mmCIF file of C-alpha atoms and ligand atoms in Angstrom:
data_model
loop_
_atom_site.group_PDB
_atom_site.id
_atom_site.type_symbol
_atom_site.label_atom_id
_atom_site.label_comp_id
_atom_site.label_asym_id
_atom_site.label_seq_id
_atom_site.Cartn_x
_atom_site.Cartn_y
_atom_site.Cartn_z
ATOM 1 C CA MET A 1 41.929 148.606 100.600
ATOM 2 C CA LEU A 2 42.164 152.384 100.859
ATOM 3 C CA TYR A 3 38.380 152.366 101.205
ATOM 4 C CA HIS A 4 38.538 149.881 104.070
ATOM 5 C CA LEU A 5 41.514 151.563 105.753
ATOM 6 C CA LEU A 6 40.686 155.234 105.347
ATOM 7 C CA TYR A 7 36.906 155.554 105.261
ATOM 8 C CA PRO A 8 36.467 154.367 108.899
ATOM 9 C CA LEU A 9 38.686 157.288 109.955
ATOM 10 C CA HIS A 10 35.975 159.747 108.841
ATOM 11 C CA THR A 11 34.692 159.895 112.415
ATOM 12 C CA THR A 12 38.011 161.537 113.416
ATOM 13 C CA PHE A 13 38.861 163.337 110.163
ATOM 14 C CA SER A 14 35.659 164.407 108.457
ATOM 15 C CA SER A 15 37.471 164.941 105.144
ATOM 16 C CA PHE A 16 37.936 161.156 104.927
ATOM 17 C CA ASN A 17 34.218 160.993 104.242
ATOM 18 C CA VAL A 18 35.186 161.464 100.611
ATOM 19 C CA PHE A 19 36.274 157.799 100.438
ATOM 20 C CA ARG A 20 32.618 156.829 100.709
ATOM 21 C CA TYR A 21 31.782 158.298 97.321
ATOM 22 C CA ILE A 22 31.832 156.015 94.313
ATOM 23 C CA THR A 23 32.451 158.972 92.001
ATOM 24 C CA PHE A 24 35.595 160.022 93.899
ATOM 25 C CA ARG A 25 36.951 156.478 94.077
ATOM 26 C CA THR A 26 36.214 155.875 90.369
ATOM 27 C CA ILE A 27 38.192 158.954 89.331
ATOM 28 C CA TYR A 28 41.155 157.949 91.479
ATOM 29 C CA ALA A 29 40.947 154.316 90.329
ATOM 30 C CA ALA A 30 41.304 155.595 86.744
ATOM 31 C CA ILE A 31 44.192 157.898 87.667
ATOM 32 C CA THR A 32 45.956 155.133 89.645
ATOM 33 C CA ALA A 33 45.722 152.653 86.765
ATOM 34 C CA LEU A 34 46.877 155.295 84.275
ATOM 35 C CA ILE A 35 49.903 156.207 86.388
ATOM 36 C CA ILE A 36 50.810 152.531 86.903
ATOM 37 C CA CYS A 37 50.818 152.118 83.103
ATOM 38 C CA PHE A 38 52.973 155.214 82.643
ATOM 39 C CA ILE A 39 55.496 154.089 85.272
ATOM 40 C CA VAL A 40 55.653 150.359 84.489
ATOM 41 C CA GLY A 41 55.055 150.608 80.700
ATOM 42 C CA PRO A 42 58.563 151.609 79.511
ATOM 43 C CA TRP A 43 60.186 149.065 81.852
ATOM 44 C CA LEU A 44 57.839 146.290 80.642
ATOM 45 C CA ILE A 45 58.477 147.076 76.964
ATOM 46 C CA ARG A 46 62.262 146.928 77.580
ATOM 47 C CA LYS A 47 61.829 143.670 79.515
ATOM 48 C CA LEU A 48 59.661 142.057 76.800
ATOM 49 C CA ARG A 49 62.261 143.113 74.212
ATOM 50 C CA SER A 50 65.156 141.684 76.208
ATOM 51 C CA LEU A 51 63.199 138.429 76.725
ATOM 52 C CA LYS A 52 62.562 138.425 72.954
ATOM 53 C CA VAL A 53 58.789 138.305 73.437
ATOM 54 C CA GLY A 54 58.233 139.499 69.863
ATOM 55 C CA GLN A 55 55.214 139.043 67.584
ATOM 56 C CA SER A 56 55.517 136.679 64.616
ATOM 57 C CA ILE A 57 53.714 138.219 61.656
ATOM 58 C CA ARG A 58 51.737 136.002 59.282
ATOM 59 C CA GLU A 59 53.084 136.199 55.764
ATOM 60 C CA ASP A 60 49.613 135.792 54.192
ATOM 61 C CA GLY A 61 48.391 139.072 55.716
ATOM 62 C CA PRO A 62 48.615 142.648 54.469
ATOM 63 C CA GLN A 63 52.213 143.367 53.422
ATOM 64 C CA SER A 64 52.240 146.545 55.520
ATOM 65 C CA HIS A 65 52.251 144.338 58.639
ATOM 66 C CA LEU A 66 55.548 142.631 57.843
ATOM 67 C CA SER A 67 57.462 145.596 59.278
ATOM 68 C CA LYS A 68 55.774 144.912 62.646
ATOM 69 C CA GLU A 69 57.729 141.656 63.027
ATOM 70 C CA GLY A 70 59.314 141.459 66.466
ATOM 71 C CA THR A 71 57.103 144.130 68.104
ATOM 72 C CA PRO A 72 56.906 143.128 71.794
ATOM 73 C CA THR A 73 53.618 141.429 72.645
ATOM 74 C CA MET A 74 51.815 140.225 75.820
ATOM 75 C CA GLY A 75 51.603 143.846 77.031
ATOM 76 C CA GLY A 76 48.115 142.994 78.301
ATOM 77 C CA ILE A 77 49.851 141.798 81.461
ATOM 78 C CA LEU A 78 50.295 145.479 82.295
ATOM 79 C CA ILE A 79 46.588 146.214 81.772
ATOM 80 C CA ILE A 80 45.604 143.363 84.102
ATOM 81 C CA PHE A 81 48.185 144.382 86.720
ATOM 82 C CA ALA A 82 47.084 148.035 86.698
ATOM 83 C CA VAL A 83 43.367 147.176 86.850
ATOM 84 C CA VAL A 84 43.739 144.656 89.680
ATOM 85 C CA ILE A 85 45.955 146.889 91.844
ATOM 86 C CA SER A 86 43.763 149.922 91.299
ATOM 87 C CA THR A 87 40.500 148.019 91.940
ATOM 88 C CA LEU A 88 41.906 146.443 95.108
ATOM 89 C CA LEU A 89 42.958 149.889 96.321
ATOM 90 C CA TRP A 90 39.763 151.809 95.627
ATOM 91 C CA SER A 91 36.740 149.497 95.735
ATOM 92 C CA ASN A 92 34.673 147.993 98.507
ATOM 93 C CA LEU A 93 35.996 144.438 98.522
ATOM 94 C CA THR A 94 33.030 143.017 100.421
ATOM 95 C CA VAL A 95 30.983 143.212 97.203
ATOM 96 C CA ALA A 96 31.108 139.804 95.489
ATOM 97 C CA TYR A 97 30.594 141.245 91.987
ATOM 98 C CA VAL A 98 33.977 142.979 92.190
ATOM 99 C CA TRP A 99 35.683 139.617 92.755
ATOM 100 C CA LEU A 100 33.695 137.955 89.960
ATOM 101 C CA VAL A 101 34.797 140.453 87.351
ATOM 102 C CA ILE A 102 38.418 140.277 88.604
ATOM 103 C CA LEU A 103 38.198 136.483 88.342
ATOM 104 C CA VAL A 104 37.171 136.703 84.683
ATOM 105 C CA LEU A 105 39.801 139.354 83.908
ATOM 106 C CA VAL A 106 42.614 137.299 85.440
ATOM 107 C CA GLY A 107 41.273 133.874 84.352
ATOM 108 C CA TYR A 108 40.955 134.918 80.704
ATOM 109 C CA GLY A 109 44.315 136.649 81.015
ATOM 110 C CA ILE A 110 45.915 133.349 82.049
ATOM 111 C CA ILE A 111 44.350 131.538 79.064
ATOM 112 C CA GLY A 112 45.599 134.320 76.775
ATOM 113 C CA PHE A 113 49.030 134.144 78.381
ATOM 114 C CA PHE A 114 49.391 130.441 77.542
ATOM 115 C CA ASP A 115 48.153 131.112 74.013
ATOM 116 C CA ASP A 116 50.686 133.912 73.493
ATOM 117 C CA TYR A 117 53.431 131.822 75.062
ATOM 118 C CA GLY A 118 52.624 128.897 72.736
ATOM 119 C CA LYS A 119 52.812 131.219 69.707
ATOM 120 C CA LEU A 120 56.099 132.578 70.938
ATOM 121 C CA VAL A 121 57.694 129.180 71.434
ATOM 122 C CA SER A 122 56.406 127.838 68.102
ATOM 123 C CA LYS A 123 57.295 131.195 66.440
ATOM 124 C CA SER A 124 53.961 131.051 64.575
ATOM 125 C CA SER A 125 50.301 132.053 64.934
ATOM 126 C CA ARG A 126 49.522 128.682 66.554
ATOM 127 C CA GLY A 127 49.245 128.870 70.338
ATOM 128 C CA VAL A 128 47.013 126.744 72.561
ATOM 129 C CA PRO A 129 44.817 124.493 70.324
ATOM 130 C CA GLY A 130 41.535 126.301 69.571
ATOM 131 C CA LYS A 131 39.336 123.682 71.252
ATOM 132 C CA VAL A 132 41.397 123.657 74.471
ATOM 133 C CA ARG A 133 41.330 127.449 74.632
ATOM 134 C CA LEU A 134 37.574 127.542 74.057
ATOM 135 C CA ALA A 135 37.017 124.855 76.719
ATOM 136 C CA GLY A 136 38.969 126.950 79.270
ATOM 137 C CA GLU A 137 36.945 130.045 78.362
ATOM 138 C CA ILE A 138 33.644 128.167 78.668
ATOM 139 C CA ILE A 139 34.571 126.659 82.063
ATOM 140 C CA ILE A 140 35.350 130.072 83.581
ATOM 141 C CA ALA A 141 32.296 131.732 81.998
ATOM 142 C CA PHE A 142 29.984 128.901 83.071
ATOM 143 C CA PHE A 143 31.287 128.988 86.649
ATOM 144 C CA VAL A 144 30.787 132.756 86.892
ATOM 145 C CA SER A 145 27.333 132.472 85.280
ATOM 146 C CA VAL A 146 26.214 129.875 87.834
ATOM 147 C CA VAL A 147 27.499 132.008 90.737
ATOM 148 C CA ILE A 148 25.571 135.006 89.371
ATOM 149 C CA TYR A 149 22.458 132.908 88.728
ATOM 150 C CA VAL A 150 22.201 131.535 92.271
ATOM 151 C CA ARG A 151 22.525 134.908 93.950
ATOM 152 C CA PRO A 152 19.067 135.606 95.399
ATOM 153 C CA GLU A 153 19.079 139.333 94.575
ATOM 154 C CA PHE A 154 19.981 138.784 90.911
ATOM 155 C CA SER A 155 17.064 138.723 88.458
ATOM 156 C CA HIS A 156 16.996 136.288 85.523
ATOM 157 C CA MET A 157 15.096 138.697 83.339
ATOM 158 C CA VAL A 158 16.857 139.976 80.249
ATOM 159 C CA THR A 159 16.825 143.710 79.536
ATOM 160 C CA ILE A 160 15.923 144.417 75.924
ATOM 161 C CA PRO A 161 17.192 147.837 74.727
ATOM 162 C CA PHE A 162 14.460 150.309 73.694
ATOM 163 C CA PHE A 163 11.667 148.198 75.292
ATOM 164 C CA LYS A 164 11.235 149.029 78.939
ATOM 165 C CA THR A 165 8.316 146.657 79.508
ATOM 166 C CA VAL A 166 9.781 143.675 77.655
ATOM 167 C CA LEU A 167 11.821 141.812 80.277
ATOM 168 C CA PRO A 168 11.632 138.079 79.507
ATOM 169 C CA ASP A 169 12.484 135.824 82.462
ATOM 170 C CA ILE A 170 14.406 132.964 80.874
ATOM 171 C CA GLY A 171 15.070 131.044 84.095
ATOM 172 C CA ILE A 172 17.843 128.464 83.890
ATOM 173 C CA PHE A 173 18.649 129.477 80.289
ATOM 174 C CA TYR A 174 20.062 132.679 81.726
ATOM 175 C CA ILE A 175 23.197 130.668 82.622
ATOM 176 C CA PHE A 176 23.710 129.674 78.985
ATOM 177 C CA LEU A 177 23.018 133.167 77.680
ATOM 178 C CA THR A 178 25.553 134.715 80.065
ATOM 179 C CA THR A 179 28.170 132.044 79.331
ATOM 180 C CA PHE A 180 27.741 132.826 75.637
ATOM 181 C CA ILE A 181 28.037 136.582 76.238
ATOM 182 C CA ILE A 182 31.312 136.264 78.172
ATOM 183 C CA VAL A 183 32.945 133.841 75.728
ATOM 184 C CA GLY A 184 31.608 135.723 72.700
ATOM 185 C CA ALA A 185 32.815 139.114 73.950
ATOM 186 C CA ALA A 186 36.297 137.756 74.692
ATOM 187 C CA ASN A 187 36.700 136.303 71.213
ATOM 188 C CA ALA A 188 35.181 139.305 69.464
ATOM 189 C CA VAL A 189 37.683 141.668 71.117
ATOM 190 C CA ASN A 190 40.451 139.200 70.271
ATOM 191 C CA LEU A 191 39.506 139.231 66.556
ATOM 192 C CA THR A 192 39.372 143.030 66.520
ATOM 193 C CA ASP A 193 42.882 143.378 67.955
ATOM 194 C CA GLY A 194 44.642 143.418 64.603
ATOM 195 C CA LEU A 195 45.690 147.069 64.090
ATOM 196 C CA ASP A 196 47.456 149.448 66.489
ATOM 197 C CA GLY A 197 44.937 150.541 69.115
ATOM 198 C CA LEU A 198 42.018 149.224 67.057
ATOM 199 C CA ALA A 199 40.560 147.077 69.859
ATOM 200 C CA LEU A 200 41.496 149.431 72.696
ATOM 201 C CA GLY A 201 39.552 152.444 71.389
ATOM 202 C CA PRO A 202 36.156 150.707 71.224
ATOM 203 C CA ALA A 203 36.974 148.800 74.439
ATOM 204 C CA ILE A 204 37.505 152.123 76.241
ATOM 205 C CA THR A 205 34.206 153.557 74.942
ATOM 206 C CA CYS A 206 32.442 150.327 75.981
ATOM 207 C CA PHE A 207 33.883 150.425 79.502
ATOM 208 C CA MET A 208 33.012 154.136 79.801
ATOM 209 C CA THR A 209 29.441 153.325 78.846
ATOM 210 C CA TYR A 210 29.225 150.458 81.334
ATOM 211 C CA LEU A 211 30.791 152.748 83.948
ATOM 212 C CA LEU A 212 27.659 154.889 83.643
ATOM 213 C CA PHE A 213 25.314 151.898 83.624
ATOM 214 C CA ALA A 214 27.005 150.349 86.688
ATOM 215 C CA TYR A 215 26.623 153.622 88.583
ATOM 216 C CA PHE A 216 22.971 153.978 87.593
ATOM 217 C CA ALA A 217 22.087 150.308 88.205
ATOM 218 C CA GLY A 218 23.673 150.382 91.652
ATOM 219 C CA ASN A 219 21.771 153.456 92.828
ATOM 220 C CA ILE A 220 18.173 152.621 93.722
ATOM 221 C CA LYS A 221 16.860 156.155 93.149
ATOM 222 C CA ILE A 222 18.517 156.626 89.750
ATOM 223 C CA ALA A 223 17.634 153.081 88.651
ATOM 224 C CA HIS A 224 13.961 153.646 89.462
ATOM 225 C CA TYR A 225 13.963 157.071 87.864
ATOM 226 C CA LEU A 226 15.519 155.709 84.662
ATOM 227 C CA GLN A 227 13.400 152.541 84.860
ATOM 228 C CA ILE A 228 16.359 150.190 84.588
ATOM 229 C CA PRO A 229 16.893 147.108 86.774
ATOM 230 C CA PHE A 230 18.345 147.956 90.202
ATOM 231 C CA VAL A 231 21.294 145.698 91.067
ATOM 232 C CA PRO A 232 22.411 146.068 94.695
ATOM 233 C CA GLY A 233 26.215 146.284 94.769
ATOM 234 C CA ALA A 234 26.627 147.068 91.065
ATOM 235 C CA GLY A 235 27.727 150.593 91.995
ATOM 236 C CA GLU A 236 31.096 149.218 93.103
ATOM 237 C CA LEU A 237 31.671 147.990 89.535
ATOM 238 C CA THR A 238 31.885 151.662 88.543
ATOM 239 C CA ILE A 239 35.293 151.672 90.221
ATOM 240 C CA PHE A 240 36.406 148.596 88.274
ATOM 241 C CA CYS A 241 35.253 150.321 85.055
ATOM 242 C CA GLY A 242 37.205 153.446 86.033
ATOM 243 C CA ALA A 243 40.325 151.346 86.608
ATOM 244 C CA ILE A 244 39.992 149.588 83.262
ATOM 245 C CA VAL A 245 39.380 152.865 81.396
ATOM 246 C CA GLY A 246 42.514 154.300 83.058
ATOM 247 C CA ALA A 247 44.589 151.212 82.249
ATOM 248 C CA GLY A 248 43.234 151.121 78.682
ATOM 249 C CA ILE A 249 44.179 154.754 78.051
ATOM 250 C CA GLY A 250 47.544 154.208 79.766
ATOM 251 C CA PHE A 251 48.295 151.205 77.551
ATOM 252 C CA LEU A 252 47.050 153.003 74.448
ATOM 253 C CA TRP A 253 49.874 155.511 75.069
ATOM 254 C CA TYR A 254 52.246 152.746 73.947
ATOM 255 C CA ASN A 255 49.920 150.797 71.652
ATOM 256 C CA ALA A 256 48.908 153.832 69.547
ATOM 257 C CA TYR A 257 50.157 153.851 65.942
ATOM 258 C CA PRO A 258 53.006 153.027 65.405
ATOM 259 C CA ALA A 259 52.706 150.547 68.281
ATOM 260 C CA GLN A 260 55.660 149.979 70.611
ATOM 261 C CA VAL A 261 53.856 146.970 72.104
ATOM 262 C CA PHE A 262 50.813 144.750 71.394
ATOM 263 C CA MET A 263 48.527 143.592 74.185
ATOM 264 C CA GLY A 264 48.511 139.980 72.965
ATOM 265 C CA ASP A 265 45.761 137.447 73.683
ATOM 266 C CA VAL A 266 46.477 137.985 77.381
ATOM 267 C CA GLY A 267 45.099 141.502 76.944
ATOM 268 C CA SER A 268 42.355 141.019 74.362
ATOM 269 C CA LEU A 269 40.750 137.951 75.957
ATOM 270 C CA SER A 270 40.805 139.455 79.450
ATOM 271 C CA LEU A 271 39.361 142.805 78.303
ATOM 272 C CA GLY A 272 36.617 141.082 76.305
ATOM 273 C CA GLY A 273 35.745 138.641 79.092
ATOM 274 C CA ALA A 274 35.526 141.472 81.631
ATOM 275 C CA LEU A 275 33.346 143.483 79.259
ATOM 276 C CA GLY A 276 30.894 140.587 78.826
ATOM 277 C CA THR A 277 30.755 140.085 82.606
ATOM 278 C CA LEU A 278 30.022 143.780 83.184
ATOM 279 C CA ALA A 279 27.195 143.693 80.641
ATOM 280 C CA ILE A 280 25.628 140.872 82.661
ATOM 281 C CA LEU A 281 26.224 142.303 86.137
ATOM 282 C CA THR A 282 24.760 145.693 85.186
ATOM 283 C CA LYS A 283 21.760 143.864 83.665
ATOM 284 C CA GLN A 284 22.361 145.398 80.243
ATOM 285 C CA GLU A 285 23.170 142.106 78.558
ATOM 286 C CA ILE A 286 21.809 142.737 75.060
ATOM 287 C CA LEU A 287 22.978 146.363 75.013
ATOM 288 C CA LEU A 288 26.508 145.002 74.576
ATOM 289 C CA ALA A 289 25.652 144.189 70.967
ATOM 290 C CA ILE A 290 25.032 147.922 70.379
ATOM 291 C CA VAL A 291 27.782 149.507 72.450
ATOM 292 C CA GLY A 292 30.275 146.870 71.268
ATOM 293 C CA GLY A 293 28.990 147.050 67.689
ATOM 294 C CA ILE A 294 32.534 147.263 66.289
ATOM 295 C CA PHE A 295 33.370 143.910 67.893
ATOM 296 C CA VAL A 296 30.125 142.447 66.517
ATOM 297 C CA LEU A 297 30.917 143.792 63.033
ATOM 298 C CA GLU A 298 34.429 142.300 63.115
ATOM 299 C CA THR A 299 33.097 138.929 64.262
ATOM 300 C CA PHE A 300 30.356 138.759 61.628
ATOM 301 C CA SER A 301 32.836 139.760 58.921
ATOM 302 C CA VAL A 302 34.812 136.629 59.836
ATOM 303 C CA ILE A 303 31.745 134.373 60.080
ATOM 304 C CA PHE A 304 30.409 135.532 56.684
ATOM 305 C CA GLN A 305 33.837 135.444 55.009
ATOM 306 C CA VAL A 306 34.677 131.940 56.242
ATOM 307 C CA GLY A 307 31.124 130.689 55.535
ATOM 308 C CA TRP A 308 31.069 132.114 51.996
ATOM 309 C CA PHE A 309 34.619 130.861 51.399
ATOM 310 C CA LYS A 310 33.521 127.314 52.285
ATOM 311 C CA ILE A 311 30.192 127.366 50.419
ATOM 312 C CA THR A 312 31.682 128.765 47.213
ATOM 313 C CA LYS A 313 34.949 126.823 47.562
ATOM 314 C CA GLY A 314 37.258 129.808 47.569
ATOM 315 C CA LYS A 315 35.277 132.991 46.867
ATOM 316 C CA ARG A 316 35.464 135.944 49.279
ATOM 317 C CA ILE A 317 33.055 138.719 50.307
ATOM 318 C CA PHE A 318 35.821 140.935 51.692
ATOM 319 C CA ARG A 319 39.357 141.281 50.392
ATOM 320 C CA MET A 320 40.381 139.785 53.732
ATOM 321 C CA ALA A 321 38.692 139.145 57.081
ATOM 322 C CA PRO A 322 38.408 140.459 59.776
ATOM 323 C CA ILE A 323 37.027 143.561 58.086
ATOM 324 C CA HIS A 324 39.836 145.925 59.172
ATOM 325 C CA HIS A 325 42.147 144.037 56.783
ATOM 326 C CA HIS A 326 39.612 144.659 53.973
ATOM 327 C CA PHE A 327 39.947 148.436 54.366
ATOM 328 C CA GLU A 328 43.739 148.199 54.623
ATOM 329 C CA LEU A 329 43.854 146.240 51.367
ATOM 330 C CA LYS A 330 41.553 148.827 49.763
ATOM 331 C CA GLY A 331 44.351 151.309 50.402
ATOM 332 C CA TRP A 332 43.202 153.108 53.548
ATOM 333 C CA ALA A 333 46.168 154.032 55.748
ATOM 334 C CA GLU A 334 46.221 152.076 59.013
ATOM 335 C CA PRO A 335 45.607 155.134 61.259
ATOM 336 C CA LYS A 336 42.598 156.066 59.110
ATOM 337 C CA VAL A 337 40.970 152.655 59.614
ATOM 338 C CA ILE A 338 41.694 152.826 63.350
ATOM 339 C CA VAL A 339 40.377 156.336 63.952
ATOM 340 C CA ARG A 340 37.261 155.756 61.813
ATOM 341 C CA PHE A 341 36.462 152.619 63.813
ATOM 342 C CA TRP A 342 36.950 154.628 67.019
ATOM 343 C CA ILE A 343 34.553 157.295 65.731
ATOM 344 C CA ILE A 344 31.925 154.646 64.990
ATOM 345 C CA SER A 345 32.392 153.177 68.472
ATOM 346 C CA ILE A 346 31.772 156.611 70.055
ATOM 347 C CA LEU A 347 28.599 156.933 68.000
ATOM 348 C CA LEU A 348 27.465 153.480 69.133
ATOM 349 C CA ALA A 349 28.172 154.336 72.773
ATOM 350 C CA LEU A 350 25.979 157.448 72.422
ATOM 351 C CA VAL A 351 23.172 155.361 70.897
ATOM 352 C CA ALA A 352 23.534 152.860 73.764
ATOM 353 C CA ILE A 353 23.305 155.649 76.353
ATOM 354 C CA SER A 354 20.256 157.056 74.569
ATOM 355 C CA THR A 355 18.402 153.794 75.348
ATOM 356 C CA LEU A 356 18.040 155.175 78.877
ATOM 357 C CA LYS A 357 15.495 157.621 77.503
ATOM 358 C CA LEU A 358 14.368 156.073 74.212
ATOM 359 C CA ARG A 359 12.199 153.282 75.509
HETATM 360 C C1 57M B 401 44.002 137.394 66.272
HETATM 361 N N1 57M B 401 45.650 138.770 65.802
HETATM 362 C C2 57M B 401 46.373 139.482 64.937
HETATM 363 C C3 57M B 401 48.770 140.614 68.779
HETATM 364 C C4 57M B 401 47.449 140.979 69.365
HETATM 365 C C5 57M B 401 39.241 132.824 61.803
HETATM 366 C C6 57M B 401 40.251 133.879 61.488
HETATM 367 C C7 57M B 401 39.689 134.990 60.716
HETATM 368 C C8 57M B 401 40.953 134.298 62.772
HETATM 369 C C9 57M B 401 41.838 135.479 62.663
HETATM 370 C C10 57M B 401 42.614 135.553 63.903
HETATM 371 O O1 57M B 401 43.484 134.750 64.180
HETATM 372 N N2 57M B 401 42.278 136.550 64.706
HETATM 373 C C11 57M B 401 42.699 136.721 66.075
HETATM 374 C C12 57M B 401 44.248 138.571 65.514
HETATM 375 C C13 57M B 401 47.845 139.700 65.343
HETATM 376 O O2 57M B 401 47.958 140.334 66.628
HETATM 377 C C14 57M B 401 48.331 139.577 67.736
HETATM 378 O O3 57M B 401 47.236 138.923 68.313
HETATM 379 C C15 57M B 401 46.825 139.636 69.482
HETATM 380 C C16 57M B 401 45.339 139.671 69.626
HETATM 381 N N3 57M B 401 44.817 138.384 69.632
HETATM 382 O O4 57M B 401 47.578 141.663 70.559
HETATM 383 O O5 57M B 401 49.589 140.044 69.718
HETATM 384 C C17 57M B 401 48.436 140.660 64.314
HETATM 385 O O6 57M B 401 47.623 141.833 64.265
HETATM 386 C C18 57M B 401 48.448 142.977 64.061
HETATM 387 N N4 57M B 401 48.309 143.899 65.204
HETATM 388 C C19 57M B 401 48.678 145.207 65.012
HETATM 389 N N5 57M B 401 48.582 146.070 66.070
HETATM 390 C C20 57M B 401 48.092 145.700 67.297
HETATM 391 O O7 57M B 401 47.992 146.530 68.230
HETATM 392 O O8 57M B 401 49.087 145.571 63.946
HETATM 393 C C21 57M B 401 47.827 143.474 66.412
HETATM 394 C C22 57M B 401 47.711 144.345 67.468
HETATM 395 C C23 57M B 401 49.817 141.152 64.633
HETATM 396 C C24 57M B 401 49.869 142.467 63.905
HETATM 397 O O9 57M B 401 50.114 142.261 62.549
HETATM 398 O O10 57M B 401 50.732 140.204 64.193
HETATM 399 C C25 57M B 401 46.305 138.803 63.568
HETATM 400 O O11 57M B 401 45.647 139.396 62.698
HETATM 401 O O12 57M B 401 46.910 137.737 63.425
HETATM 402 N N6 57M B 401 42.626 135.366 61.512
HETATM 403 C C26 57M B 401 42.990 136.414 60.822
HETATM 404 O O13 57M B 401 42.777 137.501 61.252
HETATM 405 C C27 57M B 401 43.590 136.175 59.487
HETATM 406 N N7 57M B 401 42.516 136.247 58.503
HETATM 407 C C28 57M B 401 42.269 135.305 57.604
HETATM 408 O O14 57M B 401 42.947 134.316 57.489
HETATM 409 N N8 57M B 401 41.188 135.570 56.776
HETATM 410 C C29 57M B 401 40.809 134.749 55.684
HETATM 411 C C30 57M B 401 39.441 134.078 55.950
HETATM 412 C C31 57M B 401 38.964 133.263 54.785
HETATM 413 C C32 57M B 401 39.467 133.297 57.212
HETATM 414 C C33 57M B 401 40.573 135.633 54.491
HETATM 415 O O15 57M B 401 39.919 136.664 54.633
HETATM 416 O O16 57M B 401 41.102 135.310 53.450
HETATM 417 C C34 57M B 401 44.587 137.251 59.118
HETATM 418 N N9 57M B 401 45.562 137.533 60.103
HETATM 419 C C35 57M B 401 46.763 138.023 59.754
HETATM 420 N N10 57M B 401 47.140 138.031 58.546
HETATM 421 N N11 57M B 401 47.673 138.464 60.637
HETATM 422 C C36 57M B 401 45.217 136.877 57.825
HETATM 423 C C37 57M B 401 46.345 137.650 57.499
#
């Protein structure tokens, strides 16, 4: 809105020209979201406490988690609020992609909200039945995928990291691939969100990476120079990425060990869904598996553990899945697991960025 209100005034006040620049608006989108989190955060935590929106801790998990019983949850509401307000303030709202990614963020947030609410009411780890939740996620992802698919300027070729000439055009299957990416990313972030700040750290590095890719993909000169697909309008997603990085850091202030609040499914599903959507809209679909490698690792640890458990009727590969519990049970202190996973996610982000040149 600031863009629409203030930029036209540049003819009278030349300094208002600055509102044209994506870089300027991205920085202020991040700052706005961060400040919203700082201002609203303490109030929200008090409110969640007074409403008794506390986490129930599973007794079959690591014993160290039992002391977290009653920690306020559903803090992801703050992340969504800060991102939406900041994006509405700083981005060009005539670009459809901005609305699509907001739709996924809010839509997945609503699904997560009902899931958290169900867990709260039942005072257990059972929220919305798994199949109902998955159906809701698929409906939103499928709708967004179809809207993206039918846009005339959007290519159905898939970008394969490290291979600049391999760009398979998968036609109608693109809809299914993108639906899978959005749903998969949402659930992978959700599984990772099991230690203080564990999901937020890699999420922030992922959004920072896609911030760069959105900027590059939306600029015809840079896109051609780097030989990546040019996506008209993707530049505006840089501002969304800035807002989400700001909100993520702002929320991490409270979610860092020892956490004063958890983001809940409302936060993890919305962050993951938005991340998957950004990977698609910047035409770096497969790159998500590299930059979000921590989320992939966590997901596969669950798939292998559950699979092996069923095949062998009770044997385990890890002490407990997802894999962060394995390291906790091996005796690593919680902050050590968290920070080491963050370090790996930074490394993965650097590898992902290097694909711009290594191809
Ligand atoms: C949710 N949620 C946390 C919090 C957060 C298929 C199966 C492996 C699924 C998996 C599962 O349910 N994963 C998804 C993970 C929970 O956190 C809440 O959930 C939100 C995110 N969805 O925002 O509201 C707990 O995580 C801890 N936490 C923190 N700090 C944070 O900032 O410490 C979360 C955020 C919180 C808190 O303790 O209560 C969760 O883990 O429940 N299931 C599991 O992860 C379970 N694994 C399991 O059963 N593994 C089995 C195999 C055979 C399937 C095995 O390895 O033996 C474990 N979950 C827990 N305890 N809590 C089992 C033990």
